[in-house]
Amino acid sequence: MKINSLAILVICILLGSCSVRKYVPAGQSLYVGNSVKVIPDSLSKPKVGELATSLEAIIKPPPNSTLLGFPWKVWFYYWIGEPKDEGGLRSWFRKKLGQPPVYANQRIVDINAANMVGFMDNEGYYKSSAKGVIKHNEKKRTAISEYEAYVMPRYFINEINFVVPDSAQFNKDFVRTKKDSYLRKGDPIRLDVVTAERSRIEQLLKGKGYYYFNPDYLIMRVDSTIGKQDSTLAQQQVNLYLEVKKETAQTALKQYYINNIFVNTGTNEDKSADSATNKGPVRRGLNINDPGKLYKRRIFYDAIAFRKGNLYTNTQQDLSVSRLVNFQNFKFVKNSFELVPRSDSAMLNVYYNLAPLKKKSLQTVLSASTKSNNLGGSELRVNLKNRNFLRGGEIFTLSPYFGFDVQLGGNRVENPGRVGNEFVRYGAIASLSFPRFVVPFVRIRPERSQVLPKTVMALTYENRIQRGFYTTRSIRFDYSYVWSKSSKLEHNLTPIAINFVEPRNVDVLKYAEIIDSPNLSPLEARRLIDLFETKYIIMGSNYSVSYRPTPRPFSKNQFVMLGGIDYGGNLLSLFGKKPDASTTDNPAKELFGVPILQFVKFDGDIRYYRTINSRIKWANRLLGGVGIPFGNSRAMPMPQFKQYFGGGSTGLRAFRARAIGPGAYYQDTSSIRLFGYQSFGDIRLEANSEVRLKFTDIIGGAVFVDAGNIWSYRGDASEGYGSESVFKKNFLNQVAVGGGIGLRLDFSFLVFRLDLATPFRKPWYTNTPVATDPDAPFDPDAPVKYKNPWVFKEINFGSQAWRKENLVLNIAVGLPF
């Protein structure tokens, strides 16, 4: 069968080749490929690195695609034929499957060779050359282009000089921009860096009031005659001289100030100074024209950073526009400047023309998901939005939703009576967002931030039903502040966070059956009792911060740092009272009969990305967290919704979600069959590293390794785990390690991801005795031997049982980090 299939494929290719060849005009050849050979100068022997790949990337046009030498896309193009309707199905198939023929042309090859010379000049390989020829295959009527690039030594920067004719104010400001220059001694001279440097200087000068200055007024002179600086320096050197062109207009060298600011909320009235725009009250130089009285004037006073008489800066311009856009109340924000018409004027009028969005909108979102614990489900969410709710740019949102998760795969077949691992969830979220700080009895002016500070009040109600078992009801209220001083740093402070959680509608018969099961360990039974019978009420605060520094242009490194603290129950405990000791052995204070949870939780996340080349990127993440109950809750476990879990599509991908830890603990088979994987911990440490490969614009891949685990803060019976779960000084011995390969489909608006992984190290093996010969004599004094946690010797892709247990497929949307 395989031989016949291969023969059919070969025959199809041969027939297809004949059918393509007959369409090629006489004297022409299909252009099906190219190659670039880089030849370094034989005397200086320059380092050429990835130059061949870079030169190949600039060759235009791209050749016709081939499969085993067969131009299959061109064959489809001719086979489908000319469509009668450009918008029809035939036209769509031709565009998607076919490709118009590209014919080899020596003139195009010569142009590409010239472009290669220009590219090498721009990269500092001065005096290099390139040539190209076409190689024809007369039999197949195809051709390829072959290029040879002769590379001379690369030139590197020796000195950078900012040249000015005198000590005028502009020249002083121009010289000050040399600090933090992109041009650095020892770097190769590159045109794109020089271009970026001119744009950087332009932005800095506009930040000092030079509104009419632009990069074209700057010229970079390169002195490449200095050659090698001395006999010990192998690199060719250049000196750079950056100066302002002599023909630059004087308007570009003058600082400008703000005169009047005009805001139009949606009309096209005359912008002149004597128009109706000025009839309203003027404050801080702002003239606001709002005929429909749609907005409170204060939102424009807060959003627009310019003030009459202030020096123009591009920073204030960007702040003002981004703030108005982030109101989410306008379709577009059009900003313009006009010079005040006087011969000696250095004043600018500022105009903002706004187009309001519709006040109310309705959006329906239907989503589907699969999870690494063999659950799949869907959610329907309706978003009702009211913009400018209180005429101050506020946004009110109401989002009711309904979703479910069902068990997929063989576990349902093996365990038909399984309960508690399929969910139905429904609820609603109501939120009101203010584009300012709302603090009782305190008036806070907005900071000079990239976006206006935001106050968000949100109320959430949710019922989460574990089918056939019990329901968890959650009611949550949050009062939060969000602000950022720049695009790099964002803060989120929630001074008031109240959460009430209670289990309800427990199936008593099923509950008793599980708790009384002889296969359930006492620790698991105690943990489940706490889970099903304990209510929680939390009143706390939390703070999170994200720092995303903008990498330098052409830098290959990028960092991201995230962190947060969650603090609960301290204020609420002042109003609580201890329960009657005769009715309970739990000393925790209660409010309305519900225990008050006191805890503190810290989280940190550091990410580092390294660009190897245009198609390879190295991504790394190190994260950690710890949650500690204290005070009133010292004797209580942390609730599950505040704990950590290991595994899953964004964590340790070689382990199923909630299937690992804490520590060396491993959930017994009977518990897994009843509830699925349900391991949680108070401490988390995790490290992830993956190499991301880009094969095409859409298709990518990855090779990754993950390591980490979760641990308990305490390990007594009240935690539901044994002492092997506790975080101790030998915690590294309990680290899980896994790795695998991934496939990514990047559709720009989303990334679809498949990751296939397997464990390399299983931490519970450090607490699992090696099976002994049952016929061997028992020796009570013999030391216990435990399994080797490194499981490379167990790998057996030919075993179905091994594959079922150890190959984990993660299906997800978005990158893991």
Short mmCIF file of N, CA, C and O in Angstrom, two decimals, residues 35-41 48 51-52 55 113 116-117 120 128-132 146-152:
data_model
loop_
_atom_site.label_atom_id
_atom_site.label_comp_id
_atom_site.label_asym_id
_atom_site.label_seq_id
_atom_site.Cartn_x
_atom_site.Cartn_y
_atom_site.Cartn_z
N SER A 35 19.89 31.36 -3.92
CA SER A 35 20.91 31.07 -2.91
C SER A 35 21.89 32.22 -2.86
O SER A 35 22.10 32.94 -3.85
N VAL A 36 22.48 32.41 -1.67
CA VAL A 36 23.45 33.49 -1.46
C VAL A 36 24.71 32.89 -0.86
O VAL A 36 24.65 32.19 0.16
N LYS A 37 25.83 33.15 -1.48
CA LYS A 37 27.13 32.70 -0.98
C LYS A 37 27.94 33.93 -0.57
O LYS A 37 28.16 34.84 -1.38
N VAL A 38 28.34 33.96 0.68
CA VAL A 38 29.12 35.10 1.19
C VAL A 38 30.60 34.73 1.16
O VAL A 38 31.01 33.69 1.71
N ILE A 39 31.41 35.56 0.51
CA ILE A 39 32.86 35.31 0.38
C ILE A 39 33.60 36.42 1.13
O ILE A 39 33.66 37.56 0.66
N PRO A 40 34.15 36.15 2.33
CA PRO A 40 34.88 37.19 3.06
C PRO A 40 36.18 37.56 2.35
O PRO A 40 36.76 36.74 1.62
N ASP A 41 36.59 38.78 2.56
CA ASP A 41 37.87 39.23 2.00
C ASP A 41 39.00 38.33 2.50
O ASP A 41 39.10 38.05 3.70
N VAL A 48 31.41 37.40 9.16
CA VAL A 48 30.19 37.66 8.39
C VAL A 48 28.93 37.15 9.09
O VAL A 48 27.82 37.53 8.75
N LEU A 51 25.16 37.16 7.85
CA LEU A 51 25.00 38.09 6.73
C LEU A 51 24.30 37.42 5.55
O LEU A 51 23.48 38.04 4.87
N ALA A 52 24.60 36.13 5.30
CA ALA A 52 23.97 35.44 4.17
C ALA A 52 22.46 35.38 4.34
O ALA A 52 21.70 35.61 3.38
N LEU A 55 21.01 38.86 3.70
CA LEU A 55 21.00 39.20 2.28
C LEU A 55 19.91 38.44 1.54
O LEU A 55 19.24 38.98 0.66
N ALA A 113 21.29 42.36 -6.64
CA ALA A 113 22.72 42.44 -6.31
C ALA A 113 23.09 43.86 -5.87
O ALA A 113 23.86 44.04 -4.91
N MET A 116 21.91 44.40 -2.43
CA MET A 116 22.80 43.75 -1.46
C MET A 116 23.99 44.63 -1.14
O MET A 116 24.41 44.74 0.02
N VAL A 117 24.54 45.29 -2.15
CA VAL A 117 25.66 46.20 -1.92
C VAL A 117 25.21 47.34 -1.01
O VAL A 117 25.92 47.73 -0.06
N MET A 120 24.88 46.08 2.55
CA MET A 120 26.18 45.92 3.23
C MET A 120 26.78 47.27 3.58
O MET A 120 27.42 47.41 4.64
N SER A 128 32.18 46.68 -0.28
CA SER A 128 31.84 45.30 -0.64
C SER A 128 31.13 45.29 -1.98
O SER A 128 30.67 46.33 -2.48
N SER A 129 31.00 44.12 -2.58
CA SER A 129 30.35 44.01 -3.89
C SER A 129 29.52 42.73 -3.93
O SER A 129 29.66 41.85 -3.09
N ALA A 130 28.65 42.64 -4.93
CA ALA A 130 27.80 41.45 -5.09
C ALA A 130 27.43 41.31 -6.56
O ALA A 130 27.36 42.30 -7.31
N LYS A 131 27.20 40.08 -6.96
CA LYS A 131 26.73 39.81 -8.33
C LYS A 131 25.85 38.58 -8.30
O LYS A 131 25.88 37.79 -7.36
N GLY A 132 25.01 38.45 -9.33
CA GLY A 132 24.09 37.33 -9.39
C GLY A 132 23.90 36.83 -10.80
O GLY A 132 23.99 37.61 -11.77
N GLU A 146 21.57 32.63 -8.34
CA GLU A 146 22.70 32.39 -7.44
C GLU A 146 23.47 33.70 -7.29
O GLU A 146 23.86 34.33 -8.28
N TYR A 147 23.68 34.09 -6.02
CA TYR A 147 24.36 35.36 -5.73
C TYR A 147 25.66 35.08 -4.99
O TYR A 147 25.76 34.15 -4.18
N GLU A 148 26.64 35.91 -5.28
CA GLU A 148 27.90 35.90 -4.55
C GLU A 148 28.16 37.30 -4.01
O GLU A 148 28.12 38.27 -4.78
N ALA A 149 28.40 37.39 -2.71
CA ALA A 149 28.68 38.68 -2.08
C ALA A 149 30.11 38.67 -1.57
O ALA A 149 30.48 37.81 -0.75
N TYR A 150 30.93 39.60 -2.06
CA TYR A 150 32.32 39.74 -1.64
C TYR A 150 32.37 40.80 -0.53
O TYR A 150 32.11 41.99 -0.78
N VAL A 151 32.68 40.35 0.68
CA VAL A 151 32.52 41.19 1.88
C VAL A 151 33.87 41.72 2.33
O VAL A 151 34.81 40.95 2.60
N MET A 152 33.94 43.04 2.44
CA MET A 152 35.14 43.71 2.94
C MET A 152 35.00 43.92 4.45
O MET A 152 33.93 43.72 5.02
#
